[in-house]
Coordinates of C-alpha atoms and ligand atoms in Angstrom, one line a residue:
X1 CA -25.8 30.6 12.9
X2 CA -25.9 27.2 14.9
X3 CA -23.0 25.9 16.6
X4 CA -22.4 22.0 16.8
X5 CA -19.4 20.1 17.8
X6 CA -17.5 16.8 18.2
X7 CA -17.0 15.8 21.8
X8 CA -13.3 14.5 21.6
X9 CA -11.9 15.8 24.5
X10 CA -8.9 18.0 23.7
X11 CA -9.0 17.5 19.9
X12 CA -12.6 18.6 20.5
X13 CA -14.0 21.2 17.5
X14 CA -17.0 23.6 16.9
X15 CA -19.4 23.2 13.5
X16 CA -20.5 26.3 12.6
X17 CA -24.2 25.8 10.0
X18 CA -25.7 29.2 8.6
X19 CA -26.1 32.0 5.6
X20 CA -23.5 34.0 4.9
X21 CA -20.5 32.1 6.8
X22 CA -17.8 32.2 4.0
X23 CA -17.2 35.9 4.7
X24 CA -16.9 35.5 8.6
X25 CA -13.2 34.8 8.4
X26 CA -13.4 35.0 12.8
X27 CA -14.5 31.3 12.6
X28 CA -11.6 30.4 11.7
X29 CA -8.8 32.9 12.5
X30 CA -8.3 31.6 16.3
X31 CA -7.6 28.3 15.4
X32 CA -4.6 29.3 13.2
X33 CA -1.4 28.5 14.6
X34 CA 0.4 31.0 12.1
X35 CA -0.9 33.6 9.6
X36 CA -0.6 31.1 7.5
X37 CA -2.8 28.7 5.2
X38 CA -3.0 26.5 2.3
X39 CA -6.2 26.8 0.5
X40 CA -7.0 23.6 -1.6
X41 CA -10.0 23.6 -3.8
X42 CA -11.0 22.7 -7.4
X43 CA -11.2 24.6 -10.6
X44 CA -15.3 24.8 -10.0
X45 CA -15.7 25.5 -6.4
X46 CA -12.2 28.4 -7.1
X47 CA -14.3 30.4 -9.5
X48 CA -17.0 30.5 -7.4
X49 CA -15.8 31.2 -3.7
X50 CA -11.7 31.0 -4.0
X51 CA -11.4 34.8 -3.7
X52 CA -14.0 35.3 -1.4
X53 CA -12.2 33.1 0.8
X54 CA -8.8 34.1 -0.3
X55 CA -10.3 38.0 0.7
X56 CA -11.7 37.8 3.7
X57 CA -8.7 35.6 5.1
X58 CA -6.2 38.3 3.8
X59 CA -8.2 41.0 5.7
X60 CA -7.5 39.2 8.8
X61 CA -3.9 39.2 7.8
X62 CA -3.6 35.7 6.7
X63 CA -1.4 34.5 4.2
X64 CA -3.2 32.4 1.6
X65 CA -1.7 30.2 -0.8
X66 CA -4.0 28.8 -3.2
X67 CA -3.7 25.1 -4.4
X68 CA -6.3 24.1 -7.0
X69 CA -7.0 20.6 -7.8
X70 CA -8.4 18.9 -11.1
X71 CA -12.0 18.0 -10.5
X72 CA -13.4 15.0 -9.7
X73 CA -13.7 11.5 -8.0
X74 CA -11.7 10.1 -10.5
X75 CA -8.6 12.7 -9.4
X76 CA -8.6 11.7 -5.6
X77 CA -6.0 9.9 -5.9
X78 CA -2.2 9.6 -5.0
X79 CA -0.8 11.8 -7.9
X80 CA -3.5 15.0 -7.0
X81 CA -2.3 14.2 -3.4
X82 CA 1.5 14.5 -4.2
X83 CA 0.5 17.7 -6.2
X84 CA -0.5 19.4 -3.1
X85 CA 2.3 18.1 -1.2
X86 CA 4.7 19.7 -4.1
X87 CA 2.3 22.8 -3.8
X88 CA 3.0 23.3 -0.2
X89 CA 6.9 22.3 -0.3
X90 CA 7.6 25.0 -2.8
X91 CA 5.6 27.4 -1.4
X92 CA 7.4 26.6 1.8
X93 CA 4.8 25.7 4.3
X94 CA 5.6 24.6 7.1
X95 CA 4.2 22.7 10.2
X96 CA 2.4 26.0 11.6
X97 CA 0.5 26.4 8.1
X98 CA -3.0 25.4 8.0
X99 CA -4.7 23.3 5.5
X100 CA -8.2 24.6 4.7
X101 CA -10.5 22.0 2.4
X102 CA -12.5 24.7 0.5
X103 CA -15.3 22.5 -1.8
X104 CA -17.0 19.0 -1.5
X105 CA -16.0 15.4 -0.4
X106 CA -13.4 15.0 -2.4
X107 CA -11.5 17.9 -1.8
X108 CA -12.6 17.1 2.1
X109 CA -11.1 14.1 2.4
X110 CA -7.6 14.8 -0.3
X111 CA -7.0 17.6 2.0
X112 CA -8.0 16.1 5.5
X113 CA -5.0 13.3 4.3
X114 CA -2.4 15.8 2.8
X115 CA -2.9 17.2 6.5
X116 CA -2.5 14.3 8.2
X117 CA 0.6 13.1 6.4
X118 CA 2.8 16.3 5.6
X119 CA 5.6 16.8 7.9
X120 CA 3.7 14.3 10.3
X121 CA 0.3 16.0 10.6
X122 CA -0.2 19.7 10.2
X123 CA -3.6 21.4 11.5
X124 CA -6.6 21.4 9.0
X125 CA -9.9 23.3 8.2
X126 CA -12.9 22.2 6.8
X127 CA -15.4 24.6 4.3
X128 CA -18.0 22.2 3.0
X129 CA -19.8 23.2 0.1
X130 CA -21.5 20.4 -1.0
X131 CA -24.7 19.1 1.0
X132 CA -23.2 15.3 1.0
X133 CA -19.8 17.3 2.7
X134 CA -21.6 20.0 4.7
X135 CA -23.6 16.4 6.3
X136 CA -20.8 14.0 6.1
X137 CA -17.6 14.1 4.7
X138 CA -16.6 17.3 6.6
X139 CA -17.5 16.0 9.7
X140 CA -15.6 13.2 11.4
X141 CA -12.1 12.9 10.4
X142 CA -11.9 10.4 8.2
X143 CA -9.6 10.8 4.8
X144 CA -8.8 8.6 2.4
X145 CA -8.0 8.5 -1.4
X146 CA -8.7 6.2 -3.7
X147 CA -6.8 3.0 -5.2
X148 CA -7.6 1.5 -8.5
X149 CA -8.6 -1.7 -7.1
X150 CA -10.7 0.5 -4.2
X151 CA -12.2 3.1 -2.6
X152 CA -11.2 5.5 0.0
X153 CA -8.4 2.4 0.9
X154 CA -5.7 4.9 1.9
X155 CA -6.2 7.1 4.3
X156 CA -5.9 8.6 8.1
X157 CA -8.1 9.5 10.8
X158 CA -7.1 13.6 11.4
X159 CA -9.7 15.8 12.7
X160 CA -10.1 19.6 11.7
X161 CA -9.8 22.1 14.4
X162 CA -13.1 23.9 13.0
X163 CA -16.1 22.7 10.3
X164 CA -17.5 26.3 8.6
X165 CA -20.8 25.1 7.0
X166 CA -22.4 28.4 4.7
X167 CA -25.7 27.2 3.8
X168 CA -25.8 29.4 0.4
X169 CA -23.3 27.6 -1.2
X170 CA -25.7 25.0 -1.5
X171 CA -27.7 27.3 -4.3
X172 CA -24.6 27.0 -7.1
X173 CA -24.8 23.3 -6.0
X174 CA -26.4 21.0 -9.5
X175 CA -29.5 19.1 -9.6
X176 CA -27.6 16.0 -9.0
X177 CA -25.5 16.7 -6.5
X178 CA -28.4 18.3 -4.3
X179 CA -29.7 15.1 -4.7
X180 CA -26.6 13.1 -3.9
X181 CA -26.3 14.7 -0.5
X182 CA -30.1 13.9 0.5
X183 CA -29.0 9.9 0.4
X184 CA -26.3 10.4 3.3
X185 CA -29.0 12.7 4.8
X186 CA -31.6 9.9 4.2
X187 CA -29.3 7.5 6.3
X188 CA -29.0 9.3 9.0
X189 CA -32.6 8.8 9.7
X190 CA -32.9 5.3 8.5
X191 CA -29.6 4.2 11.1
X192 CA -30.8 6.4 13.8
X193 CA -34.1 8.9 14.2
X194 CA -37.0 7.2 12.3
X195 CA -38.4 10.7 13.3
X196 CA -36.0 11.9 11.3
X197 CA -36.8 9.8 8.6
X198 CA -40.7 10.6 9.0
X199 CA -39.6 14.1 9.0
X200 CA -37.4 14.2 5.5
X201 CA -40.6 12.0 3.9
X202 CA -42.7 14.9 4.5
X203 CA -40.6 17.9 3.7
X204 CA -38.7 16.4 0.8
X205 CA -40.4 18.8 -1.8
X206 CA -39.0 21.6 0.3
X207 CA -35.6 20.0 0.6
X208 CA -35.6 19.7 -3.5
X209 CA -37.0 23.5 -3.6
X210 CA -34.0 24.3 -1.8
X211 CA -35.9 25.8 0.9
X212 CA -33.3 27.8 3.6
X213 CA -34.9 26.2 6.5
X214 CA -35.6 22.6 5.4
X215 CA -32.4 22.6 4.3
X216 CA -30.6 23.5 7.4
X217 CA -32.6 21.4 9.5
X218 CA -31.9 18.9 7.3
X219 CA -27.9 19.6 7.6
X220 CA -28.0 20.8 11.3
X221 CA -29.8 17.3 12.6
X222 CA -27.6 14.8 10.2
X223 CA -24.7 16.5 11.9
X224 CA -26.1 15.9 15.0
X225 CA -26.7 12.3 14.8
X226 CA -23.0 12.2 13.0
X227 CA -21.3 13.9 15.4
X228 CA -22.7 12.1 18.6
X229 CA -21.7 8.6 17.0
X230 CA -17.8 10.2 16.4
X231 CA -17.9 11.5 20.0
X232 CA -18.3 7.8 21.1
X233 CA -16.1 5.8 18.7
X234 CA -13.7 7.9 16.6
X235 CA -11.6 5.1 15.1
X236 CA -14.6 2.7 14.3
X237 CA -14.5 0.2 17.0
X238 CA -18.0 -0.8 16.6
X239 CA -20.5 2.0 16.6
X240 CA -18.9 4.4 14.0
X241 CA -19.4 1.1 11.2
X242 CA -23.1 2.0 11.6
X243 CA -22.7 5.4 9.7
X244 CA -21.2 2.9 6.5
X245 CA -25.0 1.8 5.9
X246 CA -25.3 1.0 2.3
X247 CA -21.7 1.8 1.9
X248 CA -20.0 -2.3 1.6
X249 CA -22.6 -1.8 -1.6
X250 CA -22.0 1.5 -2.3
X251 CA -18.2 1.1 -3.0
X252 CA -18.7 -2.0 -4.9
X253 CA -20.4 -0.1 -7.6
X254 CA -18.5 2.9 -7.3
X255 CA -15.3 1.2 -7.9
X256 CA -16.6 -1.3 -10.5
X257 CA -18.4 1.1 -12.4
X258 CA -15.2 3.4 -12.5
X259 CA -14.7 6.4 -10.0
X260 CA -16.9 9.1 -11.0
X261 CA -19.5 7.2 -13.0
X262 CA -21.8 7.4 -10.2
X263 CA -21.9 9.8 -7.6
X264 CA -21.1 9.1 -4.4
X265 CA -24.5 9.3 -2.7
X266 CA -26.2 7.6 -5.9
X267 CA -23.9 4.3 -5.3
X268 CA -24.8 4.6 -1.2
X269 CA -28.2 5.4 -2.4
X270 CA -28.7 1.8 -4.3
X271 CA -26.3 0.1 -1.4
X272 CA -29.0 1.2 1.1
X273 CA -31.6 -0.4 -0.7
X274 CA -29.6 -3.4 -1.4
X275 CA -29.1 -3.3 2.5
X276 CA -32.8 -2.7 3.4
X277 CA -33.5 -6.0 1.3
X278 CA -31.2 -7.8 3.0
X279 CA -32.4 -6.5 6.5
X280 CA -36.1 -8.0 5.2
X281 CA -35.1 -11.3 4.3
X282 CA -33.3 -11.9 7.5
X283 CA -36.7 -10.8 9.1
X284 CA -35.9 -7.5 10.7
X285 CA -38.0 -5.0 8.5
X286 CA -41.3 -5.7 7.5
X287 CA -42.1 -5.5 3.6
X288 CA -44.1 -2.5 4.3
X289 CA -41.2 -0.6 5.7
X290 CA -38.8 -1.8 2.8
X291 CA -41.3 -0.5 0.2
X292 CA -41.8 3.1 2.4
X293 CA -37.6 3.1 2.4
X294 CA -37.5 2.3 -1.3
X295 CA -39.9 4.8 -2.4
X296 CA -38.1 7.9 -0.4
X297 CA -35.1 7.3 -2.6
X298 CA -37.1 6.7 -5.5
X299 CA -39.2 10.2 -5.2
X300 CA -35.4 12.0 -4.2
X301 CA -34.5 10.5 -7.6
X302 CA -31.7 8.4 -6.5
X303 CA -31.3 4.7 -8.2
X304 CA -32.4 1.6 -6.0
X305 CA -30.4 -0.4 -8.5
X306 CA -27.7 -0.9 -10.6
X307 CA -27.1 -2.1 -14.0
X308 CA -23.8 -2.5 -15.7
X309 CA -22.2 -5.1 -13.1
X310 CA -22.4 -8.6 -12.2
X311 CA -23.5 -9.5 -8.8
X312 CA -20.7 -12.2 -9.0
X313 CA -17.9 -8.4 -9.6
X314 CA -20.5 -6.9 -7.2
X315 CA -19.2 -9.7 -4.3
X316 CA -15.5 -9.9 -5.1
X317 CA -15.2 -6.2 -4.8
X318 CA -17.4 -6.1 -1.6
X319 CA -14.8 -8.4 0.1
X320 CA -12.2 -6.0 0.0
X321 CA -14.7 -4.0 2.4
X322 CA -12.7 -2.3 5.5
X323 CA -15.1 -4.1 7.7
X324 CA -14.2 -6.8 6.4
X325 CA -12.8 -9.2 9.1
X326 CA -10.8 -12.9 9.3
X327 CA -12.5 -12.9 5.7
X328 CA -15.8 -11.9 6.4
X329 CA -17.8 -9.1 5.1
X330 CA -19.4 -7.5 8.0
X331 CA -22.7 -5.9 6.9
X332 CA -24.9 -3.0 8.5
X333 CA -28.4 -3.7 8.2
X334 CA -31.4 -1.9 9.8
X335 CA -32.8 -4.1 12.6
X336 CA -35.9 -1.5 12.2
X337 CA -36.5 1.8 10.9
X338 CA -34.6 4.2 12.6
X339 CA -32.1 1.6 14.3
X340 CA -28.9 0.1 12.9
X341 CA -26.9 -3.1 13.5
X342 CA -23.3 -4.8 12.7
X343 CA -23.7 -8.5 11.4
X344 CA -20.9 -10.6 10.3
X345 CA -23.0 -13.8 9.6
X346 CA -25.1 -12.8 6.8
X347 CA -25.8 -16.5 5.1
X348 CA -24.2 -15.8 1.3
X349 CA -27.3 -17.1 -0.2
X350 CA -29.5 -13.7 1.2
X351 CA -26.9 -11.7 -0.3
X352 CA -27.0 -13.5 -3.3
X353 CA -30.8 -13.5 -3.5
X354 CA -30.3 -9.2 -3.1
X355 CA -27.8 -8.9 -5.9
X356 CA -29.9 -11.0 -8.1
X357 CA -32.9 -8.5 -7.5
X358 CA -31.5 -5.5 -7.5
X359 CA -27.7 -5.5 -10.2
X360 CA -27.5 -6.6 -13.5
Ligands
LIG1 P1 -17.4 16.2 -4.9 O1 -16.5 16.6 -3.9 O2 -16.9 15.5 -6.1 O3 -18.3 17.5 -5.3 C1 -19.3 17.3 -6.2 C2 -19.2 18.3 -7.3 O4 -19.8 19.5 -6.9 C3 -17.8 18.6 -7.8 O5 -17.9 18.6 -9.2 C4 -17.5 19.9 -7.3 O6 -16.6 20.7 -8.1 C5 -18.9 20.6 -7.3 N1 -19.1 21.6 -6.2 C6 -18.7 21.6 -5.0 N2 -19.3 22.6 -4.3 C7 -20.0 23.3 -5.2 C8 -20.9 24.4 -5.1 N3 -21.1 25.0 -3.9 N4 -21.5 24.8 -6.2 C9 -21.4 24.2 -7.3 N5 -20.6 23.1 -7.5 C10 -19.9 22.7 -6.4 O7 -18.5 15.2 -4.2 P2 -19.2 15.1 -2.8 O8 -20.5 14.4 -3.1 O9 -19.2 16.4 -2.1 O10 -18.3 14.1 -2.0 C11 -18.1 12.8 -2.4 C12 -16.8 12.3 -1.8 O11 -16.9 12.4 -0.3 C13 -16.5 10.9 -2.1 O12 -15.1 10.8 -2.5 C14 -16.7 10.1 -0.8 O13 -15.9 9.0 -0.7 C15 -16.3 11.2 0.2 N6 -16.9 11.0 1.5 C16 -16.1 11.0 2.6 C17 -16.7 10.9 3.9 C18 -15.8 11.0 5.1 O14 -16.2 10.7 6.2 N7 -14.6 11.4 4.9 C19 -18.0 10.6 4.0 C20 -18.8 10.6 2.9 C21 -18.3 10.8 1.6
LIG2 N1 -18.9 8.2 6.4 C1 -18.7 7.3 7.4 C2 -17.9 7.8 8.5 O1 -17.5 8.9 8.6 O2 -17.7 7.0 9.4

């Protein structure tokens, strides 16, 4: 097992990465508050790991009470949220109970905010089990839901007290979603470590294999990089935007398109690229670094571009960005390969000239 963790002073938290770590219930037992805990999970992830969770927690002594979810992007939203709020009022939980997020993103980020919100903040847990959560989602504190007219626009900042990472979950994981989680991966190179990057370009066969260790190097050094950023700007005051590469894109087409039409790390996938064009016609990366980018996502078989909306819905849904400020879409681009910048003057016709190359 490795250890990581979140320099936040206080409110600082260990992330646990290794085989086998569903069953260690000791992770997570000292930061319980009471024998307590609210397990929320979907109808998926609960017939694959709920009881082991459930069993290994009981063993320890801990109540569990088991909330499960429907599935899917299209259910993070204010109804599932005031499901597990009826959930934990009738099963009378109470400030001292802990909320434990047991499956991906999704789950993550309902339960991070059910957390945060329910009798003013109660403590929470995170079990990621997909690789976008296990490198991402779980890490960081950020919550949200959804609103129909955008993504992840309600929401909280509420750290967990401990991130349990089990590496073998990652086998039950689909095709796709394998593949989803390698774009976030992919961007923590391309924002920060072009090492990194040169690193994930030559083991990405083994990372596709599912190979143990490519795969937790692959989580351990994206958590890393995400965790260091956190440690300096928790509430996004500058730095932390650099970790939304591709994303003023990526929720575009995810909302347009529908929640749950695209995964999440397909849409950020295609919002990188869109990005990395962007960053070459304002001269930072040079045309062969653009096509080395593009090709990476292209051989993880994630799309570089999207069909089914307009660039014109593309633009109108980009401006209801959350970096969006005094009206204007602030944009991460890469300045080169392995470094990241915030800029709020991008001239309208580059990002015009992207959308007409890569959405339709
Ligand atoms: P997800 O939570 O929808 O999970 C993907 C699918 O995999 C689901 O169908 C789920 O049931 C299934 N699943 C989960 N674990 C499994 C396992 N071990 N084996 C088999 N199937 C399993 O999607 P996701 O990609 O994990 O997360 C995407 C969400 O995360 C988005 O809503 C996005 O906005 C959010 N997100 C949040 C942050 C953050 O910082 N809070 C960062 C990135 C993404
Ligand atoms: N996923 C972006 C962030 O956590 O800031």
């Amino acid at each position: 097992m490795q250890t990581l963790s979140v320099a936040l002073g206080e409110r600082s938290y260990p992330i646990h990465v290794g085989a086998g770590l569903l069953d260690r219930a000791d992770l997570i037992a000292p930061f319980l508050v009471q024998r307590k805990v609210a397990v929320v999970t979907n109808p998926t992830v609960a017939a694959l790991y709920l009881d082991r969770v459930t069993g290994v927690l009981a063993r320890e002594g801990v109540e569990v009470v088991r909330i499960v979810v429907p599935e899917g992007e299209e259910h993070k939203d204010w109804r599932t949220l005031n499901g597990i709020f009826d959930a934990l009022l009738e099963q009378r939980c109470a400030r001292d109970t802990t909320l434990i997020a047991l499956g991906g993103g999704v789950i993550g980020d309902l339960a991070g905010f059910a957390a945060a919100t329910y009798q003013r903040g109660v403590p929470f847990v995170q079990i990621p089990t997909t690789l976008l959560a296990q490198v991402d989602s779980s890490v960081g504190g950020k919550t949200a839901i959804n609103h129909p007219l955008g993504k992840n626009m309600i929401g909280a900042f509420h750290q967990p007290r401990v991130v349990v990472a089990d590496m073998r979950t990652l086998e039950t994981l689909s095709e796709r979603e394998l593949r989803s989680g390698l774009a976030e991966v992919i961007k923590h190179g391309l924002i920060r470590d072009a090492a990194f990057f040169g690193w994930i370009e030559a083991h990405l066969d083994r990372l596709l294999a599912r190979d143990p260790e490519a795969l937790e190097h692959a989580v351990v050094r994206s958590i890393a990089i995400k965790a260091e950023i956190v440690g300096q700007d928790e509430r996004e005051g500058g730095l932390r935007a650099l970790l939304n590469f591709g994303h003023t894109f990526g929720h575009a087409i995810e909302t347009g398109l529908g929640y749950g039409a695209w995964l999440h790390g397909e849409a950020v996938a295609a919002g990188m690229v869109m990005a990395v064009d962007l960053s070459r016609q304002l001269g930072y990366l040079s045309e062969a670094d653009s096509t080395r980018i593009r090709s990476l996502f292209e051989r993880a078989g994630l799309p570089t571009a999207v069909r089914g909306i307009s660039p014109a819905r593309l633009q109108q849904l980009m401006r209801l960005d959350k970096k969006t400020k005094g009206g204007r879409v602030h944009f991460v681009l890469l300045e080169r390969l392995g470094m990241a910048l915030l800029r709020a003057d991008v001239p309208t016709g580059a990002i015009d000239h992207t959308l007409s190359r890569l959405a339709a």
